[in-house]
Amino acid sequence: MQVERPGPVVLIMDGEEVAERARAQGKDFLELMQAYRTLGVEGVALYEQPVRSWVNRGMLVYHPYNTLRLLYPEAPLRPGWFYLGGPREWLDQLAARWTIPTERAEFGGQSWLATPVNVEFFPAGYDQALARALKDQGFYLAARPFDHPYRRYDVELVPPEAEVVIFTGLDVLGYKAHLEEVASGLAGKPIAWIEGTPQRGFATLAQTLPVRRLFSIRPEWQDRLAPAETADKFVLAARERGHQLLYLRPYREPGDTEAFLRILRHDLERSHIPLGEPQSRDFAPWPLRHLAWVGVASGLALLALSLPQPLGLPVAGFLVLLALGVAQEGAGPLLAAMVFPALGFLERQPGLRLWLLGVLYALAGVVFLAALGSTPESVLGLEPFRGVSLTLLVPPLLVALSFLPRAYKPALTALYNHPLRLGEVGLALVGLALVGLAVLRRGNDAAPSLVPEWELQLRAFLQDVMVRPRFKEIFAHALAPVALLLPWPNWLRNTLLVLVAVGMGSILNTFSHYHTPLSISFFRVLNGILIGLGLGLAGVWLIRRLRQWWFR
């Protein structure tokens, strides 16, 4: 929990976007960055420049053979080659960055570098003068190198002034044959783990280099959001998902950018998240945490003994094999997440005591899940929890199995011969649809079509006033009093309890997001319990009144 404390965070502005806004406003790059600095921005990301960028700035001259032949008909030119003109020292540095063959030439009063392929979009280093100027003014610098099949990796990869490296594209620099050279060349500089953009080769580099969590919003998405909405997403990322680098882009309108930065800084201060240089979140897991396996094994034994026999032992064995097959080394946390949400329902306690036991067993499972699964890699999000769908599917299935009588053969025969009623079929379909919807909406990447606009607005409101609970848990806790305090037939009551078990599984699912601080997950679950229980008790009162009206 000490490692998970939010902040300090640094606000990093995209350098290319700043350069474009500066040109559009007739300002100097450093002048615009100083204006952003007054609003809390202390960092800037500088991109590695391609050859074309230096040509556009007039620092280099670039011609293909046909054009240069017209300008210098007597020059010793090679047909089909390309020629880069500029200071000889600079040309030598560029040639040292590439693996292609090159030739030197002198004509027209300047030095030329000849290449057999078009190098217009080859990496050509950083704006070192700008990097030094920003560093002298105390800015936090992020380097953004880009990969190329013909670049070398035994040269300087990022400016010495850079304090963090943010890779571009879907692969890290040097993937996959040159990762060792890149790790050595970066010389211990932290690398950024970008939320929602997994990059191949990152896990390999993260074994030897420090990692910082980064959150950004795609430009096309940001353009559709108001400044306050954008600021809210960045604050949420810093407070509830452990992000330390907030990667910003200015709006097209300067007024929107200023409003966005003011709101962001104010909300970070209100959330007690300090601005500053991010620190490493390294920690050594306590060796005795493996004793939590005793708790997981005990829960599995309770399940085996409580299910109708002889199903108990085969079901427990199947769950062990399932966890090992899906999660491998993470089998312990997955077992806890599958077993403990169902244990409370096996006690057969009257009234809300059954629901309370379900919550307490789920929280006991949380302890074992967090103890076994919280590692530096999982807290950073590099090793996500495996088996999220199982945490929502297995607990209700175990609860449904627990309702089978011990003389299960006659019960299955009676169930097979039971005459179906249209109401029962309808309720069963609704229940299956709700379980399926819960599985489809798991995680942060649920399809937008499954989340209606009113729900998005309600989420935003709850997020502003509290640690927002998960709707699956609110629904389950609200359903518990309805199922346990009203005189339903046994089959309907049991069906409702199966749906309640989905919410108990969601409690474990909430804590399986290891990159979210434990305290945030706890208050998310607590708020879900309080809101859901309140709604459920209100629902009990309303249903009783409706029953009285209907039968009268």
PDB file of C-alpha atoms in Angstrom, residues 293-449:
ATOM      1  CA  TRP A 293      -1.790 -21.012  -0.318  1.00  0.00           C
ATOM      2  CA  VAL A 294      -3.000 -22.534   2.969  1.00  0.00           C
ATOM      3  CA  GLY A 295      -6.034 -20.248   2.798  1.00  0.00           C
ATOM      4  CA  VAL A 296      -6.712 -21.113  -0.841  1.00  0.00           C
ATOM      5  CA  ALA A 297      -6.406 -24.840  -0.132  1.00  0.00           C
ATOM      6  CA  SER A 298      -8.736 -24.497   2.875  1.00  0.00           C
ATOM      7  CA  GLY A 299     -11.337 -22.760   0.758  1.00  0.00           C
ATOM      8  CA  LEU A 300     -11.044 -25.483  -1.866  1.00  0.00           C
ATOM      9  CA  ALA A 301     -11.496 -28.158   0.837  1.00  0.00           C
ATOM     10  CA  LEU A 302     -14.579 -26.368   2.199  1.00  0.00           C
ATOM     11  CA  LEU A 303     -16.038 -26.316  -1.290  1.00  0.00           C
ATOM     12  CA  ALA A 304     -15.360 -30.020  -1.823  1.00  0.00           C
ATOM     13  CA  LEU A 305     -17.010 -30.937   1.488  1.00  0.00           C
ATOM     14  CA  SER A 306     -20.017 -28.627   1.061  1.00  0.00           C
ATOM     15  CA  LEU A 307     -21.113 -29.531  -2.455  1.00  0.00           C
ATOM     16  CA  PRO A 308     -23.512 -32.459  -2.862  1.00  0.00           C
ATOM     17  CA  GLN A 309     -21.535 -35.695  -2.848  1.00  0.00           C
ATOM     18  CA  PRO A 310     -19.983 -37.266  -4.800  1.00  0.00           C
ATOM     19  CA  LEU A 311     -19.593 -34.036  -6.821  1.00  0.00           C
ATOM     20  CA  GLY A 312     -17.381 -32.197  -4.325  1.00  0.00           C
ATOM     21  CA  LEU A 313     -14.004 -33.798  -4.933  1.00  0.00           C
ATOM     22  CA  PRO A 314     -14.241 -34.018  -8.762  1.00  0.00           C
ATOM     23  CA  VAL A 315     -15.353 -30.367  -8.984  1.00  0.00           C
ATOM     24  CA  ALA A 316     -12.474 -29.221  -6.738  1.00  0.00           C
ATOM     25  CA  GLY A 317      -9.988 -31.226  -8.792  1.00  0.00           C
ATOM     26  CA  PHE A 318     -11.378 -29.799 -12.026  1.00  0.00           C
ATOM     27  CA  LEU A 319     -11.006 -26.234 -10.696  1.00  0.00           C
ATOM     28  CA  VAL A 320      -7.356 -26.888  -9.792  1.00  0.00           C
ATOM     29  CA  LEU A 321      -6.619 -28.194 -13.298  1.00  0.00           C
ATOM     30  CA  LEU A 322      -8.545 -25.296 -14.843  1.00  0.00           C
ATOM     31  CA  ALA A 323      -6.591 -22.714 -12.829  1.00  0.00           C
ATOM     32  CA  LEU A 324      -3.252 -24.341 -13.684  1.00  0.00           C
ATOM     33  CA  GLY A 325      -4.149 -24.482 -17.367  1.00  0.00           C
ATOM     34  CA  VAL A 326      -5.384 -20.898 -17.617  1.00  0.00           C
ATOM     35  CA  ALA A 327      -3.145 -18.997 -15.206  1.00  0.00           C
ATOM     36  CA  GLN A 328      -0.155 -21.333 -14.675  1.00  0.00           C
ATOM     37  CA  GLU A 329       1.964 -19.525 -12.042  1.00  0.00           C
ATOM     38  CA  GLY A 330      -1.071 -17.368 -11.185  1.00  0.00           C
ATOM     39  CA  ALA A 331      -3.196 -20.404 -10.343  1.00  0.00           C
ATOM     40  CA  GLY A 332      -3.451 -19.460  -6.639  1.00  0.00           C
ATOM     41  CA  PRO A 333      -5.119 -16.057  -7.167  1.00  0.00           C
ATOM     42  CA  LEU A 334      -7.428 -17.508  -9.818  1.00  0.00           C
ATOM     43  CA  LEU A 335      -8.492 -20.341  -7.517  1.00  0.00           C
ATOM     44  CA  ALA A 336      -9.255 -17.857  -4.751  1.00  0.00           C
ATOM     45  CA  ALA A 337     -11.303 -15.770  -7.194  1.00  0.00           C
ATOM     46  CA  MET A 338     -13.326 -18.778  -8.361  1.00  0.00           C
ATOM     47  CA  VAL A 339     -13.919 -20.516  -5.019  1.00  0.00           C
ATOM     48  CA  PHE A 340     -14.403 -17.903  -2.287  1.00  0.00           C
ATOM     49  CA  PRO A 341     -17.326 -15.964  -3.845  1.00  0.00           C
ATOM     50  CA  ALA A 342     -19.409 -19.174  -3.657  1.00  0.00           C
ATOM     51  CA  LEU A 343     -18.518 -20.363  -0.151  1.00  0.00           C
ATOM     52  CA  GLY A 344     -20.900 -18.084   1.737  1.00  0.00           C
ATOM     53  CA  PHE A 345     -23.887 -19.491  -0.177  1.00  0.00           C
ATOM     54  CA  LEU A 346     -23.061 -23.011   1.006  1.00  0.00           C
ATOM     55  CA  GLU A 347     -23.698 -22.142   4.685  1.00  0.00           C
ATOM     56  CA  ARG A 348     -27.500 -22.073   4.249  1.00  0.00           C
ATOM     57  CA  GLN A 349     -27.996 -19.304   6.818  1.00  0.00           C
ATOM     58  CA  PRO A 350     -31.408 -17.583   7.080  1.00  0.00           C
ATOM     59  CA  GLY A 351     -32.150 -14.130   5.718  1.00  0.00           C
ATOM     60  CA  LEU A 352     -29.446 -11.553   5.112  1.00  0.00           C
ATOM     61  CA  ARG A 353     -26.974 -13.576   7.172  1.00  0.00           C
ATOM     62  CA  LEU A 354     -26.451 -15.654   4.020  1.00  0.00           C
ATOM     63  CA  TRP A 355     -25.579 -12.505   2.039  1.00  0.00           C
ATOM     64  CA  LEU A 356     -23.291 -11.270   4.819  1.00  0.00           C
ATOM     65  CA  LEU A 357     -21.413 -14.566   4.856  1.00  0.00           C
ATOM     66  CA  GLY A 358     -21.054 -14.332   1.094  1.00  0.00           C
ATOM     67  CA  VAL A 359     -19.447 -10.896   1.428  1.00  0.00           C
ATOM     68  CA  LEU A 360     -17.120 -11.996   4.257  1.00  0.00           C
ATOM     69  CA  TYR A 361     -15.959 -15.097   2.394  1.00  0.00           C
ATOM     70  CA  ALA A 362     -15.339 -12.980  -0.716  1.00  0.00           C
ATOM     71  CA  LEU A 363     -13.238 -10.511   1.299  1.00  0.00           C
ATOM     72  CA  ALA A 364     -11.281 -13.415   2.808  1.00  0.00           C
ATOM     73  CA  GLY A 365     -10.557 -14.543  -0.741  1.00  0.00           C
ATOM     74  CA  VAL A 366      -9.383 -11.010  -1.523  1.00  0.00           C
ATOM     75  CA  VAL A 367      -6.653 -11.350   1.107  1.00  0.00           C
ATOM     76  CA  PHE A 368      -5.288 -14.521  -0.486  1.00  0.00           C
ATOM     77  CA  LEU A 369      -5.645 -13.171  -4.032  1.00  0.00           C
ATOM     78  CA  ALA A 370      -3.777  -9.952  -3.194  1.00  0.00           C
ATOM     79  CA  ALA A 371      -1.089 -11.751  -1.200  1.00  0.00           C
ATOM     80  CA  LEU A 372      -0.263 -14.241  -3.944  1.00  0.00           C
ATOM     81  CA  GLY A 373      -0.785 -11.985  -6.954  1.00  0.00           C
ATOM     82  CA  SER A 374       0.713  -8.625  -5.952  1.00  0.00           C
ATOM     83  CA  THR A 375       4.169  -8.495  -7.507  1.00  0.00           C
ATOM     84  CA  PRO A 376       6.073  -5.517  -8.968  1.00  0.00           C
ATOM     85  CA  GLU A 377       5.143  -6.726 -12.452  1.00  0.00           C
ATOM     86  CA  SER A 378       1.419  -7.105 -11.719  1.00  0.00           C
ATOM     87  CA  VAL A 379       1.206  -3.777  -9.861  1.00  0.00           C
ATOM     88  CA  LEU A 380       2.738  -2.065 -12.907  1.00  0.00           C
ATOM     89  CA  GLY A 381       0.264  -3.861 -15.166  1.00  0.00           C
ATOM     90  CA  LEU A 382       2.941  -5.835 -16.998  1.00  0.00           C
ATOM     91  CA  GLU A 383       1.452  -9.167 -15.871  1.00  0.00           C
ATOM     92  CA  PRO A 384      -2.341  -8.864 -15.877  1.00  0.00           C
ATOM     93  CA  PHE A 385      -4.604 -11.253 -14.007  1.00  0.00           C
ATOM     94  CA  ARG A 386      -5.524 -14.262 -16.140  1.00  0.00           C
ATOM     95  CA  GLY A 387      -8.988 -15.777 -16.085  1.00  0.00           C
ATOM     96  CA  VAL A 388     -11.202 -12.716 -15.617  1.00  0.00           C
ATOM     97  CA  SER A 389     -14.175 -14.409 -17.302  1.00  0.00           C
ATOM     98  CA  LEU A 390     -13.876 -17.404 -14.979  1.00  0.00           C
ATOM     99  CA  THR A 391     -14.223 -15.183 -11.901  1.00  0.00           C
ATOM    100  CA  LEU A 392     -17.690 -14.205 -13.137  1.00  0.00           C
ATOM    101  CA  LEU A 393     -18.797 -17.566 -14.537  1.00  0.00           C
ATOM    102  CA  VAL A 394     -17.545 -20.187 -12.066  1.00  0.00           C
ATOM    103  CA  PRO A 395     -19.000 -18.808  -8.756  1.00  0.00           C
ATOM    104  CA  PRO A 396     -22.633 -18.762  -9.987  1.00  0.00           C
ATOM    105  CA  LEU A 397     -22.165 -22.242 -11.454  1.00  0.00           C
ATOM    106  CA  LEU A 398     -20.844 -23.522  -8.100  1.00  0.00           C
ATOM    107  CA  VAL A 399     -23.797 -21.948  -6.291  1.00  0.00           C
ATOM    108  CA  ALA A 400     -26.186 -23.568  -8.759  1.00  0.00           C
ATOM    109  CA  LEU A 401     -24.500 -26.957  -8.151  1.00  0.00           C
ATOM    110  CA  SER A 402     -24.885 -26.502  -4.387  1.00  0.00           C
ATOM    111  CA  PHE A 403     -28.674 -26.443  -4.761  1.00  0.00           C
ATOM    112  CA  LEU A 404     -28.716 -30.017  -6.069  1.00  0.00           C
ATOM    113  CA  PRO A 405     -30.068 -32.388  -3.397  1.00  0.00           C
ATOM    114  CA  ARG A 406     -27.785 -35.124  -2.141  1.00  0.00           C
ATOM    115  CA  ALA A 407     -30.104 -37.652  -3.780  1.00  0.00           C
ATOM    116  CA  TYR A 408     -29.373 -36.006  -7.073  1.00  0.00           C
ATOM    117  CA  LYS A 409     -30.538 -38.810  -9.388  1.00  0.00           C
ATOM    118  CA  PRO A 410     -34.246 -38.534  -8.495  1.00  0.00           C
ATOM    119  CA  ALA A 411     -33.900 -34.752  -8.524  1.00  0.00           C
ATOM    120  CA  LEU A 412     -32.450 -34.737 -12.042  1.00  0.00           C
ATOM    121  CA  THR A 413     -35.205 -37.112 -13.165  1.00  0.00           C
ATOM    122  CA  ALA A 414     -37.876 -34.866 -11.656  1.00  0.00           C
ATOM    123  CA  LEU A 415     -36.232 -31.824 -13.260  1.00  0.00           C
ATOM    124  CA  TYR A 416     -36.222 -33.549 -16.626  1.00  0.00           C
ATOM    125  CA  ASN A 417     -39.930 -34.379 -16.335  1.00  0.00           C
ATOM    126  CA  HIS A 418     -40.943 -30.998 -14.919  1.00  0.00           C
ATOM    127  CA  PRO A 419     -43.652 -29.292 -17.035  1.00  0.00           C
ATOM    128  CA  LEU A 420     -42.301 -25.926 -18.165  1.00  0.00           C
ATOM    129  CA  ARG A 421     -44.258 -22.750 -17.652  1.00  0.00           C
ATOM    130  CA  LEU A 422     -43.805 -19.712 -19.857  1.00  0.00           C
ATOM    131  CA  GLY A 423     -42.970 -17.540 -16.851  1.00  0.00           C
ATOM    132  CA  GLU A 424     -40.228 -19.895 -15.722  1.00  0.00           C
ATOM    133  CA  VAL A 425     -38.690 -19.949 -19.204  1.00  0.00           C
ATOM    134  CA  GLY A 426     -38.793 -16.168 -19.351  1.00  0.00           C
ATOM    135  CA  LEU A 427     -37.103 -15.783 -15.969  1.00  0.00           C
ATOM    136  CA  ALA A 428     -34.428 -18.323 -16.916  1.00  0.00           C
ATOM    137  CA  LEU A 429     -33.674 -16.453 -20.151  1.00  0.00           C
ATOM    138  CA  VAL A 430     -33.450 -13.147 -18.280  1.00  0.00           C
ATOM    139  CA  GLY A 431     -31.036 -14.701 -15.782  1.00  0.00           C
ATOM    140  CA  LEU A 432     -28.823 -16.127 -18.525  1.00  0.00           C
ATOM    141  CA  ALA A 433     -28.865 -12.793 -20.346  1.00  0.00           C
ATOM    142  CA  LEU A 434     -27.768 -10.963 -17.189  1.00  0.00           C
ATOM    143  CA  VAL A 435     -24.865 -13.366 -16.581  1.00  0.00           C
ATOM    144  CA  GLY A 436     -23.823 -13.103 -20.235  1.00  0.00           C
ATOM    145  CA  LEU A 437     -23.983  -9.307 -20.105  1.00  0.00           C
ATOM    146  CA  ALA A 438     -21.819  -9.284 -16.979  1.00  0.00           C
ATOM    147  CA  VAL A 439     -19.170 -11.367 -18.752  1.00  0.00           C
ATOM    148  CA  LEU A 440     -19.266  -9.291 -21.955  1.00  0.00           C
ATOM    149  CA  ARG A 441     -18.933  -6.032 -19.993  1.00  0.00           C
ATOM    150  CA  ARG A 442     -15.968  -7.203 -17.911  1.00  0.00           C
ATOM    151  CA  GLY A 443     -12.841  -5.034 -17.738  1.00  0.00           C
ATOM    152  CA  ASN A 444     -12.249  -1.555 -19.147  1.00  0.00           C
ATOM    153  CA  ASP A 445     -12.487  -2.577 -22.797  1.00  0.00           C
ATOM    154  CA  ALA A 446     -16.143  -3.550 -23.042  1.00  0.00           C
ATOM    155  CA  ALA A 447     -17.780  -2.831 -26.372  1.00  0.00           C
ATOM    156  CA  PRO A 448     -19.221   0.724 -26.398  1.00  0.00           C
ATOM    157  CA  SER A 449     -22.534  -0.620 -27.740  1.00  0.00           C
TER     158      SER A 449
END
